[in-house]
GROMACS .gro file of C-alpha atoms in nm:
model
  412
    1MET     CA    1   6.787  10.678  12.122
    2ILE     CA    2   6.962  10.900  11.870
    3GLY     CA    3   7.133  10.665  11.628
    4ALA     CA    4   7.020  10.320  11.521
    5GLY     CA    5   7.339  10.117  11.501
    6GLN     CA    6   7.420   9.793  11.682
    7LEU     CA    7   7.431   9.965  12.021
    8ALA     CA    8   7.074  10.088  11.976
    9ARG     CA    9   6.972   9.743  11.852
   10MET     CA   10   7.104   9.575  12.167
   11THR     CA   11   6.958   9.851  12.387
   12HIS     CA   12   6.621   9.775  12.227
   13GLN     CA   13   6.659   9.411  12.334
   14ALA     CA   14   6.714   9.525  12.692
   15ALA     CA   15   6.422   9.770  12.674
   16ILE     CA   16   6.181   9.486  12.595
   17GLY     CA   17   6.260   9.314  12.924
   18LEU     CA   18   6.197   9.639  13.113
   19GLY     CA   19   5.860   9.692  12.947
   20GLN     CA   20   5.988   9.996  12.762
   21SER     CA   21   5.949  10.103  12.400
   22LEU     CA   22   6.267  10.238  12.246
   23ARG     CA   23   6.221  10.484  11.963
   24VAL     CA   24   6.526  10.525  11.741
   25LEU     CA   25   6.634  10.804  11.508
   26ALA     CA   26   6.772  10.611  11.210
   27GLU     CA   27   6.942  10.744  10.902
   28THR     CA   28   6.785  10.463  10.697
   29ALA     CA   29   6.515  10.203  10.753
   30ASP     CA   30   6.785   9.934  10.716
   31ASP     CA   31   6.993  10.050  11.013
   32PRO     CA   32   7.047   9.768  11.267
   33ALA     CA   33   6.806   9.902  11.531
   34ALA     CA   34   6.551  10.016  11.273
   35GLN     CA   35   6.518   9.653  11.163
   36VAL     CA   36   6.384   9.549  11.504
   37SER     CA   37   6.235   9.854  11.677
   38PRO     CA   38   5.860   9.917  11.639
   39ASP     CA   39   5.911  10.293  11.664
   40VAL     CA   40   6.147  10.439  11.404
   41VAL     CA   41   6.199  10.798  11.296
   42VAL     CA   42   6.402  10.817  10.975
   43GLY     CA   43   6.609  11.133  10.963
   44SER     CA   44   6.945  11.290  11.037
   45TYR     CA   45   7.105  11.357  11.374
   46ARG     CA   46   7.243  11.674  11.214
   47ASP     CA   47   6.893  11.814  11.155
   48LEU     CA   48   6.712  11.988  11.442
   49ALA     CA   49   6.366  11.912  11.304
   50ASP     CA   50   6.446  11.541  11.285
   51LEU     CA   51   6.588  11.543  11.636
   52ARG     CA   52   6.273  11.712  11.762
   53ARG     CA   53   6.053  11.454  11.588
   54ALA     CA   54   6.247  11.175  11.756
   55ALA     CA   55   6.234  11.342  12.097
   56ALA     CA   56   5.863  11.428  12.092
   57GLY     CA   57   5.689  11.268  12.389
   58ALA     CA   58   5.992  11.070  12.503
   59ALA     CA   59   6.066  11.039  12.875
   60VAL     CA   60   6.438  11.069  12.802
   61VAL     CA   61   6.665  11.094  12.498
   62THR     CA   62   6.995  10.905  12.494
   63PHE     CA   63   7.255  10.822  12.229
   64ASP     CA   64   7.430  10.534  12.055
   65HIS     CA   65   7.706  10.768  11.931
   66GLU     CA   66   7.856  11.104  12.029
   67HIS     CA   67   7.826  11.285  11.696
   68VAL     CA   68   7.517  11.504  11.747
   69PRO     CA   69   7.637  11.867  11.710
   70ALA     CA   70   7.660  12.046  12.044
   71GLU     CA   71   7.453  12.341  11.924
   72LEU     CA   72   7.162  12.108  11.839
   73LEU     CA   73   7.184  11.940  12.180
   74ALA     CA   74   7.162  12.286  12.338
   75ARG     CA   75   6.847  12.359  12.137
   76LEU     CA   76   6.687  12.032  12.250
   77ALA     CA   77   6.774  12.105  12.612
   78ALA     CA   78   6.620  12.452  12.573
   79ASP     CA   79   6.303  12.279  12.449
   80GLY     CA   80   6.285  12.097  12.782
   81VAL     CA   81   6.400  11.760  12.647
   82THR     CA   82   6.574  11.542  12.907
   83LEU     CA   83   6.906  11.433  12.759
   84ALA     CA   84   7.115  11.153  12.911
   85PRO     CA   85   7.401  11.210  12.929
   86PRO     CA   86   7.341  11.587  12.942
   87PRO     CA   87   7.521  11.804  12.684
   88ALA     CA   88   7.764  11.943  12.941
   89ALA     CA   89   7.889  11.591  13.009
   90LEU     CA   90   7.870  11.460  12.651
   91ARG     CA   91   8.100  11.730  12.516
   92HIS     CA   92   8.390  11.557  12.695
   93ALA     CA   93   8.335  11.250  12.478
   94GLN     CA   94   8.283  11.460  12.165
   95ASP     CA   95   8.600  11.668  12.185
   96LYS     CA   96   8.933  11.521  12.293
   97LEU     CA   97   9.080  11.859  12.378
   98VAL     CA   98   8.787  11.944  12.604
   99MET     CA   99   8.832  11.602  12.768
  100ARG     CA  100   9.208  11.636  12.815
  101ARG     CA  101   9.181  11.981  12.968
  102ARG     CA  102   8.903  11.880  13.207
  103LEU     CA  103   9.083  11.563  13.312
  104GLY     CA  104   9.392  11.772  13.374
  105ARG     CA  105   9.197  11.997  13.609
  106LEU     CA  106   9.068  11.687  13.789
  107GLY     CA  107   9.422  11.557  13.831
  108ALA     CA  108   9.341  11.236  13.643
  109PRO     CA  109   9.649  11.049  13.515
  110MET     CA  110   9.692  11.073  13.138
  111PRO     CA  111   9.960  11.105  12.869
  112ARG     CA  112  10.121  11.443  12.812
  113PHE     CA  113   9.957  11.631  12.526
  114LEU     CA  114   9.976  11.943  12.311
  115ALA     CA  115   9.673  12.125  12.170
  116VAL     CA  116   9.700  12.232  11.805
  117GLU     CA  117   9.408  12.463  11.734
  118SER     CA  118   9.558  12.705  11.479
  119PRO     CA  119   9.852  12.715  11.235
  120ALA     CA  120  10.046  12.916  11.493
  121ASP     CA  121  10.038  12.613  11.728
  122LEU     CA  122  10.224  12.399  11.472
  123ASP     CA  123  10.552  12.565  11.565
  124ALA     CA  124  10.538  12.397  11.907
  125VAL     CA  125  10.486  12.043  11.775
  126SER     CA  126  10.850  11.962  11.708
  127GLY     CA  127  10.963  12.079  12.051
  128PHE     CA  128  10.688  11.884  12.224
  129ALA     CA  129  10.770  11.568  12.028
  130ASP     CA  130  11.138  11.599  12.122
  131GLU     CA  131  11.044  11.639  12.488
  132VAL     CA  132  10.841  11.315  12.495
  133GLY     CA  133  11.093  11.104  12.306
  134GLY     CA  134  11.017  11.177  11.939
  135GLN     CA  135  10.734  10.931  11.880
  136THR     CA  136  10.383  11.069  11.926
  137VAL     CA  137  10.018  10.997  11.855
  138VAL     CA  138   9.826  11.261  11.660
  139LYS     CA  139   9.447  11.265  11.697
  140ALA     CA  140   9.165  11.462  11.545
  141ALA     CA  141   8.999  11.640  11.837
  142ARG     CA  142   8.652  11.553  11.704
  143GLY     CA  143   8.492  11.283  11.494
  144GLY     CA  144   8.734  10.990  11.524
  145TYR     CA  145   8.640  10.635  11.626
  146ASP     CA  146   8.761  10.275  11.577
  147GLY     CA  147   9.111  10.394  11.490
  148ARG     CA  148   8.990  10.664  11.250
  149GLY     CA  149   9.128  11.007  11.322
  150VAL     CA  150   9.430  10.858  11.502
  151VAL     CA  151   9.777  10.829  11.347
  152MET     CA  152  10.118  10.734  11.480
  153ALA     CA  153  10.403  10.975  11.413
  154ALA     CA  154  10.755  10.836  11.413
  155ASP     CA  155  10.929  11.175  11.441
  156PRO     CA  156  10.854  11.544  11.503
  157ALA     CA  157  10.826  11.632  11.134
  158GLU     CA  158  10.568  11.362  11.077
  159ALA     CA  159  10.370  11.476  11.382
  160ARG     CA  160  10.364  11.831  11.251
  161ALA     CA  161  10.246  11.714  10.909
  162HIS     CA  162   9.960  11.510  11.053
  163ALA     CA  163   9.851  11.796  11.279
  164ALA     CA  164   9.857  12.035  10.983
  165ARG     CA  165   9.643  11.795  10.781
  166TYR     CA  166   9.375  11.786  11.052
  167LEU     CA  167   9.379  12.167  11.074
  168ALA     CA  168   9.339  12.192  10.698
  169GLY     CA  169   9.028  11.977  10.733
  170GLY     CA  170   8.882  12.219  10.986
  171VAL     CA  171   8.949  12.008  11.296
  172ALA     CA  172   9.183  12.083  11.585
  173ALA     CA  173   9.448  11.824  11.664
  174VAL     CA  174   9.582  11.669  11.983
  175VAL     CA  175   9.946  11.558  11.981
  176GLU     CA  176  10.004  11.307  12.260
  177GLN     CA  177  10.299  11.130  12.410
  178ARG     CA  178  10.315  10.775  12.278
  179VAL     CA  179  10.281  10.551  12.581
  180VAL     CA  180  10.492  10.240  12.616
  181MET     CA  181  10.231  10.013  12.763
  182ARG     CA  182  10.174   9.661  12.880
  183ARG     CA  183   9.813   9.650  12.758
  184GLU     CA  184   9.487   9.842  12.724
  185LEU     CA  185   9.214   9.820  12.986
  186ALA     CA  186   8.857   9.941  13.007
  187ALA     CA  187   8.678  10.049  13.324
  188LEU     CA  188   8.304  10.044  13.255
  189VAL     CA  189   8.072  10.218  13.499
  190ALA     CA  190   7.718  10.355  13.509
  191ARG     CA  191   7.567  10.650  13.693
  192SER     CA  192   7.206  10.756  13.749
  193PRO     CA  193   7.061  11.108  13.794
  194PHE     CA  194   7.012  11.016  14.159
  195GLY     CA  195   7.389  10.980  14.182
  196GLN     CA  196   7.403  10.603  14.225
  197GLY     CA  197   7.706  10.448  14.059
  198SER     CA  198   7.810  10.095  13.969
  199SER     CA  199   8.113   9.937  13.808
  200TRP     CA  200   8.180   9.611  13.628
  201PRO     CA  201   8.505   9.414  13.661
  202VAL     CA  202   8.784   9.586  13.469
  203ALA     CA  203   8.838   9.423  13.129
  204GLN     CA  204   9.136   9.398  12.898
  205THR     CA  205   9.084   9.503  12.537
  206VAL     CA  206   9.294   9.357  12.257
  207GLN     CA  207   9.343   9.584  11.957
  208ARG     CA  208   9.448   9.510  11.602
  209ASP     CA  209   9.498   9.793  11.353
  210GLY     CA  210   9.318  10.028  11.590
  211ILE     CA  211   9.008   9.808  11.616
  212CYS     CA  212   8.914   9.599  11.919
  213VAL     CA  213   8.919   9.228  11.830
  214GLN     CA  214   8.881   9.068  12.175
  215VAL     CA  215   8.784   9.162  12.529
  216LEU     CA  216   8.895   8.954  12.829
  217ALA     CA  217   8.690   8.992  13.144
  218PRO     CA  218   8.797   9.022  13.415
  219ALA     CA  219   9.137   9.145  13.294
  220PRO     CA  220   9.385   8.860  13.359
  221ASP     CA  221   9.655   8.905  13.623
  222LEU     CA  222   9.533   9.249  13.722
  223PRO     CA  223   9.608   9.307  14.091
  224ALA     CA  224   9.294   9.376  14.295
  225ALA     CA  225   9.430   9.711  14.414
  226ARG     CA  226   9.491   9.826  14.056
  227ALA     CA  227   9.147   9.708  13.943
  228GLU     CA  228   8.990   9.903  14.229
  229GLN     CA  229   9.196  10.207  14.136
  230ALA     CA  230   9.061  10.193  13.780
  231GLN     CA  231   8.701  10.152  13.900
  232ARG     CA  232   8.729  10.438  14.148
  233LEU     CA  233   8.886  10.662  13.882
  234ALA     CA  234   8.604  10.587  13.636
  235LEU     CA  235   8.333  10.647  13.898
  236ARG     CA  236   8.498  10.974  13.999
  237ILE     CA  237   8.513  11.092  13.637
  238ALA     CA  238   8.146  10.999  13.589
  239ALA     CA  239   8.047  11.198  13.898
  240GLU     CA  240   8.267  11.501  13.826
  241LEU     CA  241   8.143  11.530  13.465
  242GLY     CA  242   7.779  11.464  13.555
  243VAL     CA  243   7.746  11.155  13.337
  244VAL     CA  244   7.407  10.982  13.324
  245GLY     CA  245   7.417  10.634  13.172
  246VAL     CA  246   7.713  10.412  13.091
  247LEU     CA  247   8.064  10.554  13.081
  248ALA     CA  248   8.359  10.362  12.938
  249VAL     CA  249   8.702  10.484  13.046
  250GLU     CA  250   8.970  10.345  12.816
  251LEU     CA  251   9.301  10.309  12.998
  252PHE     CA  252   9.665  10.236  12.924
  253GLU     CA  253   9.849  10.017  13.174
  254THR     CA  254  10.218  10.107  13.153
  255LEU     CA  255  10.503   9.864  13.204
  256ASP     CA  256  10.544   9.980  13.563
  257GLY     CA  257  10.172   9.941  13.640
  258GLU     CA  258  10.063  10.304  13.610
  259LEU     CA  259   9.712  10.366  13.470
  260LEU     CA  260   9.662  10.650  13.220
  261VAL     CA  261   9.328  10.764  13.074
  262ASN     CA  262   9.318  10.729  12.696
  263GLU     CA  263   8.960  10.814  12.593
  264LEU     CA  264   8.601  10.834  12.721
  265ALA     CA  265   8.276  10.704  12.571
  266MET     CA  266   7.938  10.799  12.722
  267ARG     CA  267   7.719  10.517  12.595
  268PRO     CA  268   7.728  10.138  12.586
  269HIS     CA  269   8.070  10.041  12.457
  270ASN     CA  270   8.238   9.760  12.268
  271SER     CA  271   8.447   9.680  12.576
  272GLY     CA  272   8.124   9.598  12.762
  273HIS     CA  273   7.967   9.352  12.516
  274TRP     CA  274   8.092   9.067  12.734
  275THR     CA  275   7.839   9.175  13.000
  276MET     CA  276   7.549   9.051  12.784
  277ASP     CA  277   7.634   8.693  12.882
  278GLY     CA  278   7.905   8.724  13.147
  279ALA     CA  279   7.763   8.968  13.403
  280ALA     CA  280   7.460   8.982  13.631
  281THR     CA  281   7.335   9.293  13.449
  282SER     CA  282   7.431   9.378  13.091
  283GLN     CA  283   7.560   9.721  13.002
  284PHE     CA  284   7.252   9.777  12.787
  285GLU     CA  285   7.002   9.711  13.065
  286GLN     CA  286   7.215   9.915  13.305
  287HIS     CA  287   7.226  10.208  13.064
  288LEU     CA  288   6.845  10.208  13.052
  289ARG     CA  289   6.817  10.173  13.428
  290ALA     CA  290   7.050  10.469  13.466
  291VAL     CA  291   6.884  10.706  13.219
  292LEU     CA  292   6.539  10.617  13.358
  293ASP     CA  293   6.672  10.668  13.713
  294TYR     CA  294   6.590  10.314  13.822
  295PRO     CA  295   6.806  10.156  14.093
  296LEU     CA  296   7.108  10.008  13.920
  297GLY     CA  297   7.157   9.634  13.877
  298ALA     CA  298   7.429   9.406  14.014
  299THR     CA  299   7.741   9.406  13.798
  300GLY     CA  300   7.939   9.104  13.917
  301ALA     CA  301   8.075   8.850  13.670
  302ILE     CA  302   7.873   8.528  13.657
  303ALA     CA  303   8.168   8.324  13.525
  304PRO     CA  304   8.537   8.322  13.622
  305VAL     CA  305   8.630   8.443  13.272
  306THR     CA  306   8.447   8.567  12.963
  307VAL     CA  307   8.604   8.623  12.622
  308MET     CA  308   8.430   8.846  12.369
  309ALA     CA  309   8.542   8.839  12.006
  310ASN     CA  310   8.429   9.089  11.745
  311VAL     CA  311   8.324   8.949  11.406
  312LEU     CA  312   8.480   9.169  11.138
  313GLY     CA  313   8.372   9.144  10.777
  314ALA     CA  314   8.605   8.945  10.550
  315ALA     CA  315   8.792   9.091  10.254
  316GLN     CA  316   8.564   8.885  10.035
  317THR     CA  317   8.211   8.805  10.154
  318PRO     CA  318   8.160   8.426  10.171
  319THR     CA  319   7.918   8.263   9.931
  320MET     CA  320   7.783   8.062  10.226
  321SER     CA  321   7.490   8.242  10.390
  322ILE     CA  322   7.523   8.372  10.744
  323ASP     CA  323   7.245   8.133  10.843
  324GLU     CA  324   7.443   7.833  10.723
  325ARG     CA  325   7.757   7.961  10.890
  326LEU     CA  326   7.568   7.976  11.219
  327HIS     CA  327   7.439   7.622  11.163
  328HIS     CA  328   7.795   7.489  11.140
  329LEU     CA  329   7.921   7.708  11.426
  330PHE     CA  330   7.657   7.582  11.667
  331ALA     CA  331   7.721   7.222  11.561
  332ARG     CA  332   8.085   7.258  11.659
  333MET     CA  333   8.055   7.501  11.952
  334PRO     CA  334   7.708   7.467  12.107
  335GLU     CA  335   7.809   7.672  12.412
  336ILE     CA  336   7.895   7.988  12.217
  337ARG     CA  337   7.674   8.299  12.249
  338VAL     CA  338   7.623   8.485  11.921
  339HIS     CA  339   7.507   8.845  11.873
  340LEU     CA  340   7.468   8.960  11.513
  341TYR     CA  341   7.384   9.315  11.413
  342GLY     CA  342   7.187   9.276  11.090
  343LYS     CA  343   7.454   9.462  10.894
  344THR     CA  344   7.557   9.413  10.533
  345GLU     CA  345   7.898   9.247  10.531
  346ARG     CA  346   8.194   9.445  10.409
  347PRO     CA  347   8.569   9.430  10.483
  348GLY     CA  348   8.659   9.519  10.841
  349ARG     CA  349   8.305   9.612  10.941
  350LYS     CA  350   8.180   9.497  11.282
  351ILE     CA  351   7.892   9.266  11.193
  352GLY     CA  352   7.854   9.097  11.532
  353HIS     CA  353   8.030   8.958  11.835
  354LEU     CA  354   8.063   8.627  12.017
  355ASN     CA  355   8.090   8.549  12.388
  356LEU     CA  356   8.247   8.241  12.544
  357LEU     CA  357   8.231   8.177  12.919
  358GLY     CA  358   8.492   7.975  13.108
  359THR     CA  359   8.449   7.781  13.429
  360ASP     CA  360   8.805   7.853  13.544
  361SER     CA  361   9.042   8.143  13.485
  362GLY     CA  362   9.293   7.886  13.360
  363ASP     CA  363   9.066   7.838  13.057
  364LEU     CA  364   9.164   8.178  12.917
  365ALA     CA  365   9.412   8.068  12.650
  366ASP     CA  366   9.177   7.799  12.521
  367LEU     CA  367   8.877   8.033  12.527
  368ARG     CA  368   9.069   8.300  12.334
  369ALA     CA  369   9.174   8.048  12.070
  370ARG     CA  370   8.818   7.916  12.035
  371ALA     CA  371   8.672   8.266  12.020
  372GLU     CA  372   8.916   8.368  11.747
  373LEU     CA  373   8.840   8.047  11.558
  374ALA     CA  374   8.465   8.108  11.580
  375ALA     CA  375   8.486   8.475  11.480
  376HIS     CA  376   8.699   8.384  11.178
  377TRP     CA  377   8.449   8.116  11.076
  378VAL     CA  378   8.150   8.350  11.097
  379ALA     CA  379   8.333   8.616  10.897
  380HIS     CA  380   8.499   8.396  10.634
  381GLY     CA  381   8.293   8.078  10.615
  382ARG     CA  382   8.598   7.856  10.661
  383TRP     CA  383   8.770   7.708  10.966
  384SER     CA  384   9.121   7.849  11.008
  385ASP     CA  385   9.236   7.526  11.179
  386GLY     CA  386   9.139   7.310  10.882
  387TYR     CA  387   8.842   7.152  11.058
  388ASP     CA  388   8.614   6.963  10.818
  389PRO     CA  389   8.277   6.839  10.951
  390HIS     CA  390   8.267   6.573  10.680
  391ARG     CA  391   8.584   6.395  10.796
  392ALA     CA  392   8.514   6.104  11.029
  393GLY     CA  393   8.729   6.228  11.317
  394ASP     CA  394   8.588   6.577  11.294
  395VAL     CA  395   8.233   6.440  11.291
  396GLU     CA  396   8.302   6.280  11.630
  397GLN     CA  397   8.451   6.607  11.754
  398ARG     CA  398   8.141   6.794  11.641
  399ARG     CA  399   7.909   6.551  11.819
  400SER     CA  400   8.088   6.569  12.152
  401GLY     CA  401   8.242   6.913  12.140
  402ARG     CA  402   8.583   6.752  12.216
  403PRO     CA  403   8.888   6.723  11.990
  404ALA     CA  404   8.910   6.390  11.809
  405ASP     CA  405   9.227   6.285  11.990
  406GLU     CA  406   9.043   6.310  12.324
  407GLN     CA  407   8.754   6.091  12.217
  408LYS     CA  408   8.891   5.754  12.328
  409GLU     CA  409   8.977   5.874  12.678
  410TRP     CA  410   8.646   6.061  12.714
  411GLN     CA  411   8.436   5.765  12.592
  412SER     CA  412   8.606   5.528  12.837
   0.00000   0.00000   0.00000
């Protein structure tokens, strides 16, 4: 696997169960996957010699990010290295303009957009922004992730300025219609070289400041016909582009129920972390099954509802160790599933995620509140609801897992 971040770390966990050894190309020996994998090549994904060292003798090479330069992928393919997904597919996740144009030819629903590839294209920005209502989203065509490389423009002049800034940095820009939406969804699928495809239940992603903070699976109140539409669309895109492995199709659901493709990711994805505990086969095992051309696993949810919450580093790192924070978390919420990435804590950084499973879809509001509470505790080392394990009532709550005001009724 090229890259040794948290996605590679969790893929390594899945590889163990399949009897596989996952080699990782890590930038440093402290990268999350490098901490746990027995086979680490330290080097740069921008260096052909390092890529070749990582690929030597491997049955297949896959990725935990999309940033390997296309020309280096072409050189590896020319060497006879099996790449999954293949470069021809991966370029659609590397370049938003390539993606938009290809999706347009496929007739896939998406926001209106304008390509800005040279200073001459800037003259069209104002007219385009006026046509779509003034407010737009301006994206760097390459290199953006987790809200980086994406800015909101309130008027045509601002859109033009942002596009010009990207061009000055050597990157083309995409100016898109700003969609008035109900929510964001994610259709996660997998495809093997044999052509077998599978799809998980469509999930809802909850964003804050451009970063996913929660995932709700299955997406609440999503009509079955619309969920099937999203799954079929994602499977069709995977087949048309020749994807091998996991594909995440990020979608906007508009106020009138229309689904529009936002972005693509050809690797395990944050929107699929819930599958580690909430689905019959996790996205990480499925990705390995797909790239190794094994038959794909079942993808059904094993609980009526799963809530995933990302743990984002606090503005100030707590003095309490992460080990002690886990001790208190498990004492209060023994049912929670924790996945930490071995990362140094810093503000806003994804250092782990938590999964909570519900026995009834009506549990969603409570599960979301508990997941947010737990994620805040792990990040900050303090309970945002004022819970104190040393107070008598809270001690009883900790022992039973029930709020103190329910104790009397429960004990009777």
